[in-house]
Coordinates of C-alpha atoms in Angstrom, one line a residue:
M7 CA 24.3 28.9 48.7
S8 CA 23.3 26.5 51.5
R9 CA 21.1 28.0 54.2
P10 CA 20.3 25.3 56.8
L11 CA 17.3 26.1 59.0
T12 CA 17.2 25.9 62.7
S13 CA 15.5 23.1 64.5
S14 CA 12.1 23.7 66.0
A15 CA 13.2 24.6 69.5
P16 CA 10.7 26.1 72.0
G17 CA 9.7 29.5 70.6
D18 CA 10.9 28.8 67.1
P19 CA 8.4 28.5 64.2
P20 CA 8.0 24.9 63.0
L21 CA 10.4 23.9 60.1
Y22 CA 7.7 24.0 57.4
Q23 CA 6.9 27.6 58.5
Q24 CA 10.6 28.5 58.3
V25 CA 10.7 27.1 54.7
K26 CA 7.6 29.2 53.9
D27 CA 9.2 32.3 55.3
Y28 CA 12.4 31.6 53.3
I29 CA 10.5 31.2 50.0
V30 CA 8.3 34.3 50.7
G31 CA 11.4 36.3 51.6
R32 CA 13.0 35.5 48.3
I33 CA 9.9 36.5 46.4
V34 CA 9.4 39.7 48.3
A35 CA 13.1 40.6 47.9
G36 CA 12.7 40.2 44.2
D37 CA 15.1 37.3 43.9
W38 CA 12.3 35.2 42.4
P39 CA 10.1 37.4 40.3
E40 CA 6.6 36.7 39.0
Q41 CA 6.4 33.5 36.9
A42 CA 10.0 32.5 37.8
R43 CA 10.5 28.8 38.4
V44 CA 11.4 28.1 42.1
P45 CA 13.9 25.3 43.0
S46 CA 12.5 21.8 43.0
E47 CA 11.6 20.0 46.2
N48 CA 14.8 18.0 46.0
A49 CA 16.9 21.2 45.6
L50 CA 15.2 23.0 48.5
T51 CA 15.5 19.9 50.7
A52 CA 19.3 19.8 50.0
E53 CA 19.7 23.6 50.4
L54 CA 17.7 24.0 53.6
K55 CA 18.7 20.7 55.2
V56 CA 15.2 19.7 56.0
S57 CA 13.0 16.7 54.9
R58 CA 11.3 16.5 51.6
M59 CA 8.0 16.2 53.5
T60 CA 8.6 19.5 55.2
V61 CA 9.4 21.2 51.8
H62 CA 6.3 19.6 50.2
R63 CA 4.0 21.0 52.9
A64 CA 5.5 24.5 52.6
L65 CA 5.1 24.5 48.8
R66 CA 1.5 23.1 49.1
E67 CA 0.5 25.8 51.6
L68 CA 2.1 28.6 49.6
T69 CA 0.3 27.4 46.5
E70 CA -3.0 27.3 48.4
G71 CA -2.3 30.8 49.7
G72 CA -1.7 32.2 46.2
W73 CA 2.0 32.7 46.4
L74 CA 3.0 29.9 44.0
E75 CA 1.5 28.0 41.1
R76 CA 2.3 24.3 40.5
V77 CA 2.3 23.2 36.9
Q78 CA 2.1 19.4 36.4
G79 CA 5.3 18.2 34.7
A80 CA 6.9 21.6 34.6
G81 CA 7.5 22.6 38.2
T82 CA 6.5 25.3 40.7
F83 CA 6.4 29.0 39.7
V84 CA 6.0 32.3 41.5
A85 CA 2.3 33.2 40.9
A86 CA 1.6 36.2 38.7
A87 CA -0.4 39.1 40.3
K88 CA -4.1 38.8 39.5
P89 CA -5.9 41.7 38.0
Q90 CA -8.0 43.4 40.7
S91 CA -10.5 46.2 41.1
H92 CA -10.8 48.5 44.1
V93 CA -14.2 47.4 45.1
L94 CA -14.0 46.9 48.8
A95 CA -14.6 49.6 51.4
I96 CA -12.7 49.2 54.7
R97 CA -15.2 48.6 57.4
N98 CA -15.2 47.9 61.1
I99 CA -16.3 44.3 61.5
A100 CA -18.3 45.2 64.6
E101 CA -20.2 47.9 62.8
E102 CA -20.8 45.7 59.8
V103 CA -22.3 43.0 62.1
E104 CA -24.4 45.5 64.0
S105 CA -25.7 47.1 60.8
R106 CA -27.5 43.8 60.2
G107 CA -29.1 44.0 63.6
H108 CA -26.9 41.3 65.0
V109 CA -24.5 41.1 68.0
H110 CA -20.8 41.3 67.5
S111 CA -18.4 39.6 69.9
A112 CA -14.7 38.6 69.7
G113 CA -12.3 36.1 71.2
V114 CA -8.6 37.0 71.4
I115 CA -6.5 33.9 70.6
F116 CA -3.2 35.8 71.3
L117 CA -1.9 39.3 71.4
R118 CA 1.8 39.6 71.6
R119 CA 5.2 41.1 70.6
E120 CA 7.2 39.1 68.1
R121 CA 10.3 39.6 66.0
S122 CA 9.5 40.3 62.3
R123 CA 10.2 37.7 59.7
A124 CA 11.1 38.6 56.1
L125 CA 7.6 39.1 54.8
E126 CA 6.4 41.3 57.7
A127 CA 9.6 43.3 57.8
K128 CA 9.3 44.1 54.1
L129 CA 5.6 45.1 54.3
L130 CA 5.9 47.1 57.5
G131 CA 9.1 48.9 56.6
L132 CA 11.1 47.3 59.4
E133 CA 14.5 45.6 59.7
R134 CA 14.2 41.9 59.7
G135 CA 14.1 40.8 63.4
A136 CA 12.8 44.1 64.6
P137 CA 9.9 43.9 67.1
L138 CA 6.3 44.1 65.9
F139 CA 2.9 43.4 67.3
H140 CA 0.9 40.3 66.3
S141 CA -2.7 39.5 67.1
L142 CA -5.1 36.6 66.2
I143 CA -8.7 37.3 66.9
V144 CA -12.0 35.5 66.0
H145 CA -14.9 37.8 65.3
M146 CA -18.4 36.4 65.8
E147 CA -21.9 37.3 64.7
N148 CA -24.6 36.1 67.1
G149 CA -22.0 33.8 68.6
Q150 CA -21.0 32.2 65.2
P151 CA -17.5 32.9 63.9
V152 CA -17.5 35.0 60.7
Q153 CA -13.9 36.3 60.5
L154 CA -10.4 35.2 61.7
E155 CA -8.2 38.3 61.8
D156 CA -4.5 37.6 61.7
R157 CA -2.9 41.0 62.0
Y158 CA 0.7 42.4 62.2
V159 CA 1.2 46.0 63.4
N160 CA 4.0 48.4 63.2
P161 CA 4.8 49.6 66.8
A162 CA 5.7 53.0 65.5
A163 CA 2.2 53.5 64.3
A164 CA 0.3 52.2 67.4
P165 CA 2.6 51.8 70.4
G166 CA -0.3 51.0 72.7
Y167 CA -1.6 48.1 70.7
L168 CA -0.8 45.4 73.2
E169 CA -2.5 47.2 76.0
Q170 CA -5.9 47.2 74.3
D171 CA -8.9 45.0 75.2
F172 CA -10.0 43.7 71.8
T173 CA -13.1 42.0 73.2
A174 CA -14.4 45.5 73.9
T175 CA -13.2 47.3 70.8
T176 CA -11.7 46.1 67.5
P177 CA -8.2 46.6 66.1
Y178 CA -9.7 48.6 63.2
A179 CA -11.3 51.1 65.6
Y180 CA -8.1 51.5 67.6
L181 CA -5.8 51.7 64.7
T182 CA -7.8 54.2 62.7
A183 CA -7.9 56.5 65.7
E184 CA -4.2 56.2 66.3
A185 CA -3.0 56.3 62.7
P186 CA -5.8 57.3 60.3
I187 CA -5.7 55.4 57.0
T188 CA -4.6 57.4 54.0
E189 CA -3.9 54.4 51.7
A190 CA -4.9 50.8 51.6
E191 CA -4.3 47.8 49.4
H192 CA -6.3 44.6 49.4
V193 CA -6.4 41.3 47.5
V194 CA -9.2 38.7 47.8
R195 CA -8.5 35.0 47.2
A196 CA -10.4 31.7 47.7
V197 CA -8.3 29.4 49.9
M198 CA -8.6 26.3 51.9
P199 CA -8.2 26.9 55.6
S200 CA -5.6 25.1 57.7
E201 CA -6.9 22.6 60.3
E202 CA -6.3 25.2 63.0
E203 CA -8.1 27.9 61.0
R204 CA -11.0 25.5 60.3
Q205 CA -11.5 24.8 63.9
L206 CA -11.3 28.4 65.0
L207 CA -13.9 29.3 62.4
D208 CA -16.0 26.3 63.3
M209 CA -16.1 25.1 59.7
K210 CA -16.9 21.8 58.2
P211 CA -14.1 19.9 56.4
G212 CA -13.7 20.7 52.7
V213 CA -15.3 24.2 52.8
P214 CA -13.2 27.0 51.3
C215 CA -12.6 30.4 52.8
L216 CA -12.5 34.0 51.4
Q217 CA -9.2 35.5 52.3
L218 CA -8.8 39.2 52.3
R219 CA -5.1 40.3 52.4
R220 CA -4.9 43.9 53.5
Q221 CA -2.1 46.4 54.0
T222 CA -2.7 50.0 55.2
W223 CA -0.6 53.2 55.5
S224 CA -1.0 56.5 57.4
G225 CA 0.9 59.0 55.3
D226 CA 4.2 57.4 54.5
L227 CA 4.1 55.1 57.5
P228 CA 3.1 51.5 57.0
V229 CA 0.6 50.7 59.8
T230 CA -0.6 47.2 59.5
W231 CA -0.7 44.0 57.4
A232 CA -3.5 41.6 57.9
L233 CA -5.1 38.4 56.6
L234 CA -8.8 38.3 57.2
L235 CA -10.3 34.8 56.7
H236 CA -14.1 34.3 56.2
P237 CA -16.0 31.0 56.0
G238 CA -17.1 30.8 52.3
D239 CA -20.4 29.2 53.2
R240 CA -21.6 32.0 55.6
Y241 CA -20.0 35.2 54.5
R242 CA -19.8 37.3 51.3
L243 CA -17.9 40.4 50.3
G244 CA -19.7 43.1 48.3
G245 CA -20.2 46.8 47.8
R246 CA -22.3 49.5 46.2
F247 CA -20.8 52.4 44.3
S248 CA -22.0 55.4 42.3
S249 CA -20.2 57.6 39.8

């Protein structure tokens, strides 16, 4: 069924982002299960009434982000879930930096209310188009960026989120006080940052990032979904455990 996208009017996501949202929405809804072949660039171009260049960019970025796998000569497929171990403790980035004897600071790129798209609605238990909170924050260690935190928050879990000063506290500190974490899920991937992400993290071209995709719950209530991006050449994830 044809589903033309809207033009990029002021306030609308760019068309390539709308294509990404459409594809992720189909994956999350279960229409395209793991390892299913997704429509070709030509088919998506015809269905969504956008340029092939727009579709190509969307598929490329979703592949880099781990949603899709492109097989030469065979097509594009929904990526299979990678085996993972629960090896990461959830920590406050400010406390982590300070534990090394360094100074944490943060810059808020934006902090705003938005309408949920397919992916955020599914993960936060909202109706598509329902309001949510969205923040983009750069965390720094001794003045050097070490994490770009792109976070979506369920307003029911933290109604005062937009009123917080996240240069003085962190979303982690506020959210765990408002809605204590009872369950968390995280996936780590190596990804190439977008040009905007590279600039915000003050990275050299060609350097990959560690991406931590995290979702948390408080009881049965989905609280937040976040993408935490770390420069691969100046940050590492690790942990120590005993049995």
